[in-house]
Short mmCIF file of C-alpha atoms and ligand atoms in Angstrom, two decimals:
data_model
loop_
_atom_site.label_atom_id
_atom_site.label_comp_id
_atom_site.label_asym_id
_atom_site.label_seq_id
_atom_site.Cartn_x
_atom_site.Cartn_y
_atom_site.Cartn_z
CA MET P 6 -3.15 -14.39 16.15
CA GLN P 7 -0.80 -14.95 19.04
CA ILE P 8 0.04 -12.22 21.54
CA GLN P 9 3.50 -12.61 23.07
CA ASP P 10 4.94 -10.65 25.94
CA ASN P 11 8.29 -9.15 26.80
CA ILE P 12 9.69 -9.38 23.27
CA SER P 13 12.97 -7.75 22.21
CA LEU P 14 12.45 -5.34 19.31
CA LYS P 15 16.09 -5.58 18.21
CA PRO P 16 15.28 -7.64 15.08
CA TYR P 17 12.45 -5.28 14.18
CA ASN P 18 14.33 -1.95 13.91
CA THR P 19 17.17 -1.25 11.48
CA PHE P 20 19.09 0.74 14.12
CA GLY P 21 19.32 -2.57 16.02
CA ILE P 22 18.31 -1.00 19.34
CA ASP P 23 17.52 -3.55 22.02
CA VAL P 24 14.36 -2.36 23.75
CA LYS P 25 11.42 -4.52 24.80
CA ALA P 26 7.78 -4.57 23.80
CA LYS P 27 5.45 -5.30 26.69
CA TYR P 28 3.18 -7.19 24.26
CA PHE P 29 3.76 -8.11 20.61
CA ALA P 30 1.52 -9.42 17.82
CA ASP P 31 2.39 -10.34 14.25
CA ILE P 32 -0.45 -8.96 12.10
CA LYS P 33 -1.12 -11.13 9.07
CA SER P 34 -4.61 -10.02 8.07
CA VAL P 35 -6.95 -7.07 8.23
CA ASP P 36 -9.19 -9.21 10.43
CA ASP P 37 -6.33 -9.51 12.96
CA LEU P 38 -6.27 -5.73 13.13
CA LYS P 39 -10.03 -5.46 13.51
CA THR P 40 -9.95 -8.04 16.33
CA VAL P 41 -7.26 -6.12 18.21
CA TYR P 42 -8.95 -2.75 17.77
CA SER P 43 -12.44 -3.94 18.71
CA SER P 44 -11.17 -5.41 22.00
CA THR P 45 -10.44 -3.38 25.13
CA THR P 46 -7.81 -5.81 26.48
CA TYR P 47 -4.82 -3.84 25.23
CA PRO P 48 -5.72 -0.16 25.29
CA LYS P 49 -2.25 1.07 24.32
CA LYS P 50 -1.01 0.10 20.87
CA PHE P 51 2.08 0.85 18.85
CA ILE P 52 2.30 0.31 15.08
CA LEU P 53 5.52 -1.14 13.69
CA GLY P 54 6.22 -1.43 9.96
CA GLY P 55 9.69 -2.12 8.62
CA GLY P 56 11.30 -0.31 11.58
CA SER P 57 13.60 1.54 9.21
CA ASN P 58 12.77 5.11 10.13
CA MET P 59 12.69 5.13 13.90
CA LEU P 60 14.98 5.50 16.89
CA LEU P 61 13.71 3.58 19.90
CA THR P 62 14.87 5.27 23.10
CA LYS P 63 12.81 3.28 25.61
CA ASP P 64 10.83 0.08 26.18
CA ILE P 65 7.39 0.15 24.58
CA ASP P 66 4.73 -0.14 27.24
CA ALA P 67 2.00 -1.16 24.77
CA LEU P 68 0.88 -3.89 22.40
CA VAL P 69 3.27 -3.64 19.44
CA LEU P 70 1.48 -4.52 16.18
CA HIS P 71 3.99 -5.73 13.64
CA ILE P 72 2.28 -5.12 10.28
CA ASN P 73 3.10 -8.24 8.29
CA LEU P 74 0.44 -8.14 5.55
CA LYS P 75 1.92 -9.87 2.49
CA GLY P 76 1.00 -10.05 -1.18
CA LYS P 77 1.39 -8.11 -4.40
CA SER P 78 -0.58 -8.17 -7.61
CA ILE P 79 -1.35 -6.49 -10.89
CA PHE P 80 -4.52 -4.55 -10.31
CA SER P 81 -5.26 -3.44 -13.87
CA GLU P 82 -3.35 -2.54 -17.01
CA THR P 83 -3.51 -0.75 -20.34
CA ASP P 84 -1.04 -0.87 -23.25
CA HIS P 85 1.14 1.77 -21.61
CA SER P 86 0.68 1.58 -17.88
CA VAL P 87 -0.10 -0.79 -15.08
CA LEU P 88 -1.54 -0.42 -11.60
CA VAL P 89 0.30 -2.68 -9.17
CA GLN P 90 -0.75 -3.16 -5.61
CA ALA P 91 1.40 -4.36 -2.72
CA ASN P 92 0.32 -5.07 0.81
CA ALA P 93 1.84 -3.05 3.63
CA GLY P 94 4.16 -5.77 4.98
CA GLU P 95 5.98 -6.36 1.69
CA ASN P 96 9.65 -5.43 1.84
CA TRP P 97 10.13 -2.26 -0.25
CA HIS P 98 13.24 -3.31 -2.18
CA GLU P 99 11.89 -6.81 -2.98
CA PHE P 100 8.78 -5.12 -4.35
CA VAL P 101 10.90 -2.77 -6.50
CA LEU P 102 12.84 -5.78 -7.87
CA TRP P 103 9.59 -7.59 -8.68
CA CYS P 104 8.40 -4.53 -10.63
CA LEU P 105 11.71 -4.46 -12.52
CA GLU P 106 11.50 -8.19 -13.33
CA ASN P 107 8.13 -7.43 -14.91
CA ASN P 108 9.66 -4.42 -16.71
CA PHE P 109 7.36 -1.98 -14.90
CA GLY P 110 9.04 1.42 -14.67
CA GLY P 111 8.93 4.23 -12.14
CA LEU P 112 10.42 2.85 -8.93
CA GLU P 113 13.97 2.06 -10.14
CA ASN P 114 15.52 5.19 -8.56
CA LEU P 115 14.06 4.09 -5.23
CA SER P 116 15.93 0.76 -5.24
CA LEU P 117 17.45 -0.51 -1.99
CA ILE P 118 15.60 1.87 0.33
CA PRO P 119 15.09 -0.04 3.57
CA GLY P 120 11.62 -0.52 5.03
CA ASN P 121 8.24 -1.80 3.93
CA VAL P 122 5.66 -0.76 1.35
CA GLY P 123 3.12 0.28 3.99
CA THR P 124 5.28 2.95 5.55
CA SER P 125 6.66 4.33 2.27
CA PRO P 126 3.89 6.94 1.81
CA ILE P 127 4.14 8.24 5.39
CA GLN P 128 7.40 10.02 4.72
CA ASN P 129 7.10 10.07 0.91
CA ILE P 130 10.38 8.21 0.51
CA GLY P 131 12.69 9.69 -2.08
CA ALA P 132 16.10 9.28 -3.64
CA TYR P 133 18.09 10.28 -6.71
CA GLY P 134 15.59 12.73 -8.15
CA VAL P 135 12.44 10.65 -7.60
CA GLU P 136 9.87 10.58 -4.81
CA LEU P 137 7.20 8.02 -4.03
CA LYS P 138 4.52 10.61 -4.88
CA ASP P 139 5.59 10.48 -8.56
CA THR P 140 4.09 6.99 -9.01
CA PHE P 141 1.78 6.66 -6.01
CA TYR P 142 -1.78 6.07 -7.22
CA ALA P 143 -3.71 5.35 -4.01
CA CYS P 144 -3.57 3.48 -0.74
CA GLU P 145 -6.11 1.79 1.45
CA ALA P 146 -5.98 2.37 5.17
CA LEU P 147 -7.95 1.14 8.15
CA ASN P 148 -9.68 3.90 10.08
CA LEU P 149 -8.91 2.92 13.67
CA GLU P 150 -12.04 4.54 15.04
CA THR P 151 -14.67 3.22 12.63
CA LEU P 152 -12.71 0.08 11.60
CA LYS P 153 -13.70 0.81 7.99
CA VAL P 154 -11.24 0.68 5.10
CA GLU P 155 -10.81 4.05 3.39
CA THR P 156 -9.00 5.02 0.18
CA PHE P 157 -6.51 7.90 -0.04
CA THR P 158 -5.69 9.23 -3.49
CA ASN P 159 -2.37 10.89 -4.31
CA GLU P 160 -3.94 14.30 -3.75
CA ASP P 161 -5.52 13.24 -0.43
CA CYS P 162 -2.06 12.35 0.91
CA LYS P 163 -0.71 15.93 0.58
CA PHE P 164 2.78 14.70 -0.22
CA ALA P 165 5.75 17.01 0.29
CA TYR P 166 9.50 16.50 0.90
CA ARG P 167 9.66 13.61 3.40
CA ASN P 168 6.13 14.45 4.44
CA SER P 169 2.44 13.51 4.06
CA ILE P 170 -0.95 13.75 5.76
CA PHE P 171 -0.03 10.59 7.73
CA LYS P 172 2.63 12.53 9.64
CA HIS P 173 0.27 15.37 10.58
CA GLU P 174 -3.49 15.75 10.11
CA VAL P 175 -4.38 12.05 10.48
CA LYS P 176 -1.35 10.90 12.47
CA GLY P 177 -2.14 7.77 14.51
CA GLN P 178 -5.67 7.50 13.12
CA TYR P 179 -5.07 5.00 10.31
CA ILE P 180 -3.05 1.92 9.47
CA ILE P 181 -2.02 1.71 5.82
CA LEU P 182 -3.01 -1.71 4.45
CA ASN P 183 -1.80 -1.58 0.86
CA VAL P 184 -0.42 0.84 -1.72
CA THR P 185 -1.15 1.00 -5.46
CA PHE P 186 1.38 2.47 -7.89
CA LYS P 187 0.89 3.55 -11.49
CA LEU P 188 3.92 2.33 -13.41
CA SER P 189 4.94 2.42 -17.06
CA LYS P 190 5.03 -0.70 -19.26
CA GLY P 191 7.15 0.62 -22.10
CA HIS P 192 8.45 4.05 -23.08
CA HIS P 193 9.78 4.45 -19.57
CA GLU P 194 10.56 7.93 -18.40
CA LEU P 195 14.13 7.72 -17.11
CA HIS P 196 15.47 9.93 -14.33
CA THR P 197 19.21 10.05 -14.76
CA THR P 198 19.94 13.73 -14.19
CA TYR P 199 20.90 13.30 -10.53
CA GLY P 200 24.68 13.73 -10.74
CA ALA P 201 25.67 10.51 -9.04
CA ILE P 202 23.48 8.40 -11.37
CA SER P 203 24.85 9.72 -14.64
CA PHE P 204 28.37 9.37 -13.25
CA GLU P 205 27.71 5.78 -12.18
CA LEU P 206 26.16 4.83 -15.55
CA GLU P 207 29.17 6.26 -17.34
CA LYS P 208 31.43 4.25 -15.07
CA MET P 209 29.39 1.17 -16.01
CA GLU P 210 29.82 2.20 -19.70
CA ILE P 211 26.07 2.27 -20.20
CA TYR P 212 24.94 5.03 -22.54
CA GLN P 213 21.34 3.95 -23.26
CA PRO P 214 20.20 2.75 -19.87
CA THR P 215 17.19 0.57 -19.18
CA ILE P 216 15.23 0.86 -15.93
CA GLN P 217 17.12 -2.22 -14.75
CA ASP P 218 20.45 -0.44 -15.42
CA ILE P 219 19.29 2.57 -13.41
CA SER P 220 18.36 0.30 -10.53
CA LYS P 221 21.83 -1.31 -10.69
CA ALA P 222 23.46 2.13 -10.68
CA VAL P 223 21.38 3.24 -7.68
CA ILE P 224 22.17 0.04 -5.80
CA SER P 225 25.85 0.55 -6.46
CA ILE P 226 25.78 4.20 -5.28
CA ARG P 227 23.82 3.34 -2.15
CA GLN P 228 26.10 0.42 -1.33
CA SER P 229 29.16 2.64 -1.66
CA LYS P 230 27.80 5.44 0.56
CA LEU P 231 25.20 4.07 2.92
CA PRO P 232 25.79 1.39 5.55
CA ASP P 233 23.79 -1.84 5.18
CA PRO P 234 21.56 -2.14 8.28
CA LYS P 235 22.24 -5.91 8.26
CA HIS P 236 25.84 -5.13 9.24
CA ILE P 237 25.75 -1.66 10.86
CA GLY P 238 22.60 -0.41 12.59
CA ASN P 239 21.22 2.79 11.05
CA SER P 240 18.08 4.49 9.86
CA GLY P 241 19.29 6.13 6.64
CA SER P 242 19.34 9.91 6.74
CA PHE P 243 18.87 10.86 10.37
CA PHE P 244 18.12 14.51 9.51
CA LYS P 245 16.17 16.28 6.78
CA ASN P 246 17.98 18.68 4.50
CA PRO P 247 17.05 22.14 5.85
CA VAL P 248 15.29 24.68 3.67
CA ILE P 249 16.34 28.27 4.35
CA SER P 250 15.39 31.69 2.94
CA ASN P 251 17.48 33.63 0.42
CA SER P 252 18.55 36.10 3.10
CA GLU P 253 19.65 33.29 5.44
CA PHE P 254 21.59 31.81 2.57
CA GLU P 255 23.29 35.15 1.87
CA GLN P 256 24.41 35.18 5.50
CA LEU P 257 25.71 31.63 5.24
CA LYS P 258 27.70 32.56 2.12
CA VAL P 259 29.57 35.30 3.98
CA SER P 260 31.50 32.68 5.98
CA PHE P 261 31.00 29.72 3.62
CA PRO P 262 31.06 31.02 0.03
CA ASP P 263 31.24 27.49 -1.41
CA ALA P 264 28.27 26.05 0.52
CA PRO P 265 26.48 23.50 -1.73
CA HIS P 266 22.80 24.30 -2.26
CA TYR P 267 19.73 23.68 -4.43
CA VAL P 268 17.13 26.28 -5.28
CA VAL P 269 13.71 24.98 -4.16
CA SER P 270 11.58 28.02 -5.01
CA GLU P 271 11.90 31.78 -5.43
CA ASN P 272 12.76 32.34 -1.79
CA GLU P 273 13.77 28.87 -0.60
CA ILE P 274 17.14 27.19 -0.74
CA LYS P 275 17.96 23.67 0.41
CA VAL P 276 21.35 23.11 1.98
CA PRO P 277 22.56 19.50 2.37
CA ALA P 278 22.54 18.62 6.07
CA GLY P 279 25.35 16.15 5.27
CA TRP P 280 27.58 19.09 4.30
CA LEU P 281 26.69 21.06 7.45
CA ILE P 282 27.45 18.05 9.66
CA GLU P 283 30.66 17.23 7.83
CA THR P 284 31.83 20.87 8.00
CA ALA P 285 31.01 20.85 11.74
CA GLY P 286 33.56 18.04 12.03
CA PHE P 287 31.30 15.09 12.83
CA LYS P 288 31.75 12.92 9.74
CA GLY P 289 33.22 9.55 10.72
CA LYS P 290 33.39 10.43 14.43
CA THR P 291 32.80 7.51 16.75
CA PHE P 292 31.75 7.61 20.37
CA GLY P 293 32.39 4.07 21.60
CA ASN P 294 29.84 1.86 19.90
CA TYR P 295 27.98 4.54 17.93
CA GLY P 296 28.77 7.54 15.78
CA VAL P 297 28.45 9.30 12.42
CA HIS P 298 28.96 7.22 9.28
CA LYS P 299 32.34 7.79 7.65
CA LYS P 300 31.01 8.02 4.09
CA GLN P 301 27.78 9.99 4.62
CA ALA P 302 27.49 12.45 7.50
CA LEU P 303 23.68 12.39 7.46
CA VAL P 304 23.64 8.84 8.75
CA LEU P 305 24.08 8.02 12.43
CA VAL P 306 25.19 4.48 13.15
CA ASN P 307 25.03 1.90 15.92
CA TYR P 308 28.10 -0.34 15.73
CA GLY P 309 26.40 -2.76 18.15
CA GLY P 310 25.02 -2.40 21.63
CA ALA P 311 24.39 1.37 21.66
CA SER P 312 21.21 2.58 23.29
CA GLY P 313 18.64 4.80 21.62
CA LYS P 314 19.36 7.45 24.26
CA ASP P 315 23.08 7.49 23.27
CA ILE P 316 22.18 8.12 19.65
CA LEU P 317 19.55 10.70 20.57
CA LYS P 318 22.14 12.60 22.63
CA LEU P 319 24.58 12.55 19.71
CA SER P 320 21.86 13.86 17.37
CA GLU P 321 21.16 16.71 19.80
CA LEU P 322 24.86 17.57 20.01
CA ILE P 323 24.98 17.70 16.21
CA GLN P 324 21.89 19.91 16.08
CA THR P 325 23.22 22.43 18.61
CA THR P 326 26.66 22.52 16.98
CA VAL P 327 25.15 23.11 13.51
CA LYS P 328 22.92 25.85 14.97
CA ARG P 329 25.88 27.54 16.65
CA LEU P 330 28.17 27.38 13.62
CA PHE P 331 25.72 28.12 10.79
CA ASN P 332 22.63 29.48 12.55
CA ILE P 333 20.63 26.75 10.76
CA THR P 334 18.21 24.37 12.47
CA ILE P 335 18.31 20.78 11.27
CA GLU P 336 15.35 18.55 12.11
CA ALA P 337 15.40 14.80 12.66
CA GLU P 338 13.91 12.83 9.79
CA VAL P 339 13.53 9.64 11.81
CA ASN P 340 10.75 9.24 14.36
CA ILE P 341 12.12 9.36 17.86
CA ILE P 342 10.17 7.10 20.18
N1 EPU J 416 27.33 16.08 1.52
C1 EPU J 416 28.51 16.37 2.19
N2 EPU J 416 28.96 15.47 3.11
C2 EPU J 416 28.30 14.32 3.39
C3 EPU J 416 27.10 14.03 2.71
C4 EPU J 416 26.63 14.93 1.78
O1 EPU J 416 29.13 17.40 1.98
O2 EPU J 416 28.78 13.55 4.24
C5 EPU J 416 26.82 17.05 0.53
C6 EPU J 416 27.54 17.03 -0.80
O3 EPU J 416 27.63 18.37 -1.24
C7 EPU J 416 26.60 16.29 -1.73
C8 EPU J 416 25.25 16.70 -1.16
O4 EPU J 416 25.47 16.79 0.24
O5 EPU J 416 26.75 16.70 -3.04
C9 EPU J 416 24.14 15.73 -1.44
O6 EPU J 416 24.52 14.44 -0.97
P1 EPU J 416 23.72 13.11 -1.42
O7 EPU J 416 23.53 13.10 -2.90
O8 EPU J 416 24.36 11.95 -0.76
O9 EPU J 416 22.28 13.38 -0.85
P2 EPU J 416 21.75 13.87 0.58
O10 EPU J 416 21.10 15.18 0.40
O11 EPU J 416 22.85 13.76 1.56
C10 EPU J 416 19.38 12.82 0.15
C11 EPU J 416 18.42 11.95 0.90
C12 EPU J 416 18.85 10.48 0.85
C13 EPU J 416 18.92 10.06 -0.61
C14 EPU J 416 19.91 10.99 -1.34
C15 EPU J 416 19.96 10.73 -2.82
C16 EPU J 416 17.45 13.39 2.61
C17 EPU J 416 17.37 13.70 4.06
N3 EPU J 416 18.29 12.39 2.27
O12 EPU J 416 20.63 12.77 0.85
O13 EPU J 416 17.82 9.71 1.48
O14 EPU J 416 19.35 8.71 -0.74
O15 EPU J 416 19.49 12.38 -1.18
O16 EPU J 416 18.78 11.18 -3.40
O17 EPU J 416 16.76 14.01 1.82
C18 EPU J 416 17.10 8.68 3.49
O18 EPU J 416 16.14 9.45 3.45
O19 EPU J 416 17.25 7.84 4.42
C19 EPU J 416 18.13 8.78 2.46
C20 EPU J 416 19.24 8.04 2.49
#
């Protein structure tokens, strides 16, 4: 394993922010990780997966460990289901396509989400009515104190909306090495109720969709709404959709009777942050080389050359404006570094 210094992280984050890593190592095996963590040479370390859910606002004064563990395999199977395992450095969408080629069902609604397999459980990625937790079976992670590999079951991970144990209780204590999913082999359970999917399938004139059709529909919706990080720097949804109480929602309805919303539980209502931001007038606004995406207000974009601090400032302006207009707090979904 080679340790390089003064490396630009621009190719390693989907926002395309040009900050530098003091030291950088490409991690290709669990032994590489054990070597780094058993040595005292580089006391400060920073873990980098697919770089698709972070905003880098400064140089990283640490050894950046780029988790590049590759490989995927069928772990075990029955007549109806299969356990597939992918190592942390596998690209998420390529893994989803591989599952679809094998006709393994369960991940099709999560097609085209940027990032890697290893970081997918951290924020319990989700889209179009499906979350990672629906098919997540287990993951193995390296305990950075004992250097032993431990297994986390679905229950252990305490998954919630864009949330898991890896964001809270055990934050910074483990590196996820691989993830195992339980997928269907036939009799797939299809999730087509999310409005945009059924609309897209109808447009495609598909009335009895396969899992491959659903993936195609999702890809088409995402491509029409979300900017491709290869062309325009972004981190997907910058904010989480806020969950408010019934009484807060009643107050919102006084001024905004048509506010879109989803009932989450008896006393919890989710309001799309995209709607709040659009109504606050930010959709499509540009500030020089960065701004708010014109087709989806939840997505902040770097048109090239913006700094992380610029984008952070814009996100704070959006937060204070939304708070002032709607009395609702919206939280960043991306990790701000
Ligand atoms: N909306 C607007 N204006 C906008 C965007 C959205 O008014 O600019 C309103 C509309 O009422 C629309 C509703 O928001 O009906 C929902 O929009 P959409 O279906 O696009 O979903 P979202 O809530 O904006 C969430 C996820 C996305 C995921 C989609 C589809 C979060 C923070 N975001 O967005 O995830 O792809 O649902 O399931 O939960 C990501 O996490 O990076 C991401 C892209």
